[in-house]
Amino acid sequence: MHDYIRKAAPTLKALGLPTQDLTRKLRFEADLDRAVAGVDLVQENGPERVEFKQDLWARIEQHVPSHALLLSSSSAKTATEQSLKMKNPSRLLIGHPFNPPHLIPLVEIVPGEQTEPGAIADAVAFYKAVGKVPRVLRKGNPGDLSPTGCSARFSASAAIWYWRVWSRWTNSTIS
């Protein structure tokens, strides 16, 4: 991680972002319970397996303060899906930064069915405070604004246009 940050420093500096002492407060903790104890925010970036995320959030929930904001970077699993093993999913939502995050400031925020409005406001405030451009999606799925999601919708739209418009215009048939 230290090496990645060191390599990213010239890009950050070119963008006018601070680069001094980037790793001074950076530490790694192998024990999850200790890692999240007393934190104000958790940004999860784990594998896109719903069972993994459900177990992780259920465990994290036991050790974070009740005010902690719980954010998942998932572009495939909704906050509602991820929260099924939690006792109180009101602070869990998707906070999906676009990649590479040090170059693209956009973050899509997608609340779950039980996410409280205050958590949405806190997520927007957090991302703005760190220089991001948060956009809240009230409906839809994480990844809807992402290049992957847009690409999939564009491809589907192009296919529909081709088969409905182009085939009629050329008077061809679909076999």
Short mmCIF file of C-alpha atoms in Angstrom, two decimals:
data_model
loop_
_atom_site.label_atom_id
_atom_site.label_comp_id
_atom_site.label_asym_id
_atom_site.label_seq_id
_atom_site.Cartn_x
_atom_site.Cartn_y
_atom_site.Cartn_z
CA MET A 1 0.00 0.00 0.00
CA HIS A 2 2.80 2.40 0.86
CA ASP A 3 4.37 1.71 -2.54
CA TYR A 4 1.06 2.33 -4.35
CA ILE A 5 0.61 5.66 -2.56
CA ARG A 6 4.20 6.67 -3.33
CA LYS A 7 3.63 5.90 -7.02
CA ALA A 8 0.34 7.84 -7.06
CA ALA A 9 1.89 10.94 -5.43
CA PRO A 10 3.04 12.61 -8.71
CA THR A 11 -0.46 12.29 -10.17
CA LEU A 12 -2.02 13.64 -7.00
CA LYS A 13 0.42 16.57 -7.02
CA ALA A 14 -0.33 17.31 -10.69
CA LEU A 15 -4.03 17.44 -9.77
CA GLY A 16 -3.28 19.97 -7.04
CA LEU A 17 -3.98 17.52 -4.22
CA PRO A 18 -1.86 17.29 -1.07
CA THR A 19 0.97 14.78 -1.17
CA GLN A 20 2.93 15.42 2.02
CA ASP A 21 2.75 12.82 4.81
CA LEU A 22 0.24 10.65 2.93
CA THR A 23 1.19 7.52 4.83
CA ARG A 24 2.01 9.05 8.22
CA LYS A 25 -1.27 7.90 9.81
CA LEU A 26 -1.64 4.77 7.70
CA ARG A 27 -1.60 1.52 9.65
CA PHE A 28 -2.68 -2.03 8.98
CA GLU A 29 -4.60 -4.21 11.40
CA ALA A 30 -5.04 -7.93 10.79
CA ASP A 31 -7.77 -8.29 13.43
CA LEU A 32 -11.07 -7.02 11.99
CA ASP A 33 -12.67 -6.39 15.38
CA ARG A 34 -9.77 -4.13 16.45
CA ALA A 35 -9.58 -2.49 13.02
CA VAL A 36 -13.14 -1.16 13.16
CA ALA A 37 -13.47 -0.49 16.90
CA GLY A 38 -14.27 3.18 17.50
CA VAL A 39 -14.26 4.24 13.84
CA ASP A 40 -16.65 6.76 12.32
CA LEU A 41 -16.69 5.22 8.84
CA VAL A 42 -16.03 1.88 7.16
CA GLN A 43 -15.48 1.68 3.38
CA GLU A 44 -15.74 -1.99 2.35
CA ASN A 45 -14.02 -3.13 -0.84
CA GLY A 46 -14.28 -6.91 -0.56
CA PRO A 47 -15.12 -9.62 -3.08
CA GLU A 48 -18.46 -9.39 -4.89
CA ARG A 49 -19.92 -12.39 -3.07
CA VAL A 50 -23.12 -11.61 -1.20
CA GLU A 51 -22.52 -14.22 1.52
CA PHE A 52 -19.08 -12.77 2.21
CA LYS A 53 -20.46 -9.24 2.47
CA GLN A 54 -23.39 -10.30 4.67
CA ASP A 55 -21.07 -12.06 7.11
CA LEU A 56 -18.61 -9.18 7.07
CA TRP A 57 -21.24 -6.52 7.82
CA ALA A 58 -22.79 -8.62 10.57
CA ARG A 59 -19.38 -8.89 12.21
CA ILE A 60 -18.43 -5.23 11.66
CA GLU A 61 -21.76 -4.08 13.09
CA GLN A 62 -20.87 -5.70 16.43
CA HIS A 63 -17.74 -3.56 16.86
CA VAL A 64 -18.46 -0.12 15.38
CA PRO A 65 -20.17 2.73 17.22
CA SER A 66 -23.88 3.12 16.41
CA HIS A 67 -23.18 6.38 14.54
CA ALA A 68 -20.60 4.78 12.19
CA LEU A 69 -21.31 5.14 8.49
CA LEU A 70 -21.02 1.79 6.68
CA LEU A 71 -20.20 2.06 2.97
CA SER A 72 -19.75 -0.69 0.42
CA SER A 73 -17.98 -0.08 -2.86
CA SER A 74 -20.00 -2.84 -4.53
CA SER A 75 -21.15 -2.33 -8.09
CA ALA A 76 -23.10 -5.59 -8.11
CA LYS A 77 -24.66 -6.23 -4.69
CA THR A 78 -27.23 -3.82 -3.22
CA ALA A 79 -27.04 -2.53 0.32
CA THR A 80 -30.30 -4.34 1.03
CA GLU A 81 -28.82 -7.68 -0.10
CA GLN A 82 -25.67 -7.09 1.93
CA SER A 83 -27.56 -6.14 5.08
CA LEU A 84 -29.68 -9.28 5.49
CA LYS A 85 -27.66 -10.58 8.48
CA MET A 86 -27.42 -7.21 10.22
CA LYS A 87 -29.49 -6.23 13.24
CA ASN A 88 -29.59 -2.55 12.25
CA PRO A 89 -28.83 -1.80 8.58
CA SER A 90 -29.90 1.85 8.83
CA ARG A 91 -26.31 3.14 8.38
CA LEU A 92 -25.37 0.84 5.45
CA LEU A 93 -25.37 2.06 1.88
CA ILE A 94 -23.39 1.79 -1.31
CA GLY A 95 -20.59 4.31 -1.76
CA HIS A 96 -19.19 3.27 -5.13
CA PRO A 97 -16.15 5.37 -6.17
CA PHE A 98 -15.22 5.31 -9.83
CA ASN A 99 -11.81 3.99 -10.84
CA PRO A 100 -9.19 5.18 -10.72
CA PRO A 101 -10.48 7.11 -7.68
CA HIS A 102 -7.56 9.54 -7.56
CA LEU A 103 -8.42 10.68 -11.11
CA ILE A 104 -12.22 10.35 -11.30
CA PRO A 105 -14.08 12.18 -8.52
CA LEU A 106 -17.53 10.66 -9.13
CA VAL A 107 -19.05 8.46 -6.40
CA GLU A 108 -22.49 6.91 -6.74
CA ILE A 109 -24.42 6.58 -3.49
CA VAL A 110 -27.20 3.99 -3.41
CA PRO A 111 -29.14 3.57 -0.17
CA GLY A 112 -30.69 0.29 0.89
CA GLU A 113 -34.35 -0.17 1.71
CA GLN A 114 -33.65 0.46 5.41
CA THR A 115 -30.99 3.17 5.07
CA GLU A 116 -31.94 6.21 7.12
CA PRO A 117 -31.92 9.65 5.46
CA GLY A 118 -29.25 10.87 7.89
CA ALA A 119 -26.86 8.18 6.65
CA ILE A 120 -27.38 9.35 3.05
CA ALA A 121 -26.66 12.95 4.07
CA ASP A 122 -23.57 11.83 6.02
CA ALA A 123 -22.26 9.88 3.01
CA VAL A 124 -22.73 12.87 0.71
CA ALA A 125 -20.98 15.15 3.22
CA PHE A 126 -18.10 12.69 3.66
CA TYR A 127 -17.42 12.30 -0.04
CA LYS A 128 -17.67 16.05 -0.65
CA ALA A 129 -15.23 16.65 2.23
CA VAL A 130 -12.63 14.44 0.55
CA GLY A 131 -13.06 16.18 -2.82
CA LYS A 132 -15.43 13.73 -4.49
CA VAL A 133 -18.60 14.41 -6.47
CA PRO A 134 -21.29 12.22 -4.88
CA ARG A 135 -24.51 11.42 -6.75
CA VAL A 136 -27.38 9.74 -4.94
CA LEU A 137 -29.38 7.17 -6.87
CA ARG A 138 -32.78 6.77 -5.23
CA LYS A 139 -33.65 3.81 -7.40
CA GLY A 140 -31.54 1.42 -9.35
CA ASN A 141 -28.53 -0.65 -8.60
CA PRO A 142 -24.96 0.16 -7.73
CA GLY A 143 -22.97 0.42 -10.92
CA ASP A 144 -25.78 2.13 -12.85
CA LEU A 145 -23.63 5.23 -13.39
CA SER A 146 -20.40 3.31 -13.82
CA PRO A 147 -18.69 2.77 -17.15
CA THR A 148 -19.54 -0.93 -16.89
CA GLY A 149 -23.21 -0.23 -16.28
CA CYS A 150 -23.37 2.45 -18.96
CA SER A 151 -21.56 0.21 -21.43
CA ALA A 152 -23.99 -2.64 -20.86
CA ARG A 153 -26.99 -0.33 -21.34
CA PHE A 154 -25.42 1.23 -24.45
CA SER A 155 -24.76 -2.20 -25.97
CA ALA A 156 -28.34 -3.28 -25.29
CA SER A 157 -29.67 -0.04 -26.76
CA ALA A 158 -27.53 -0.43 -29.86
CA ALA A 159 -28.73 -4.01 -30.35
CA ILE A 160 -32.35 -2.97 -29.98
CA TRP A 161 -31.88 -0.09 -32.44
CA TYR A 162 -30.20 -2.39 -34.94
CA TRP A 163 -32.88 -5.06 -34.84
CA ARG A 164 -35.84 -2.65 -34.80
CA VAL A 165 -34.64 0.20 -36.98
CA TRP A 166 -31.78 -0.97 -39.19
CA SER A 167 -33.42 -4.27 -40.10
CA ARG A 168 -36.65 -2.47 -41.12
CA TRP A 169 -34.77 0.19 -43.05
CA THR A 170 -32.80 -2.38 -45.03
CA ASN A 171 -35.90 -4.57 -45.28
CA SER A 172 -33.95 -7.52 -43.98
CA THR A 173 -35.31 -10.21 -41.75
CA ILE A 174 -33.99 -11.67 -38.55
CA SER A 175 -33.44 -15.39 -38.79
#
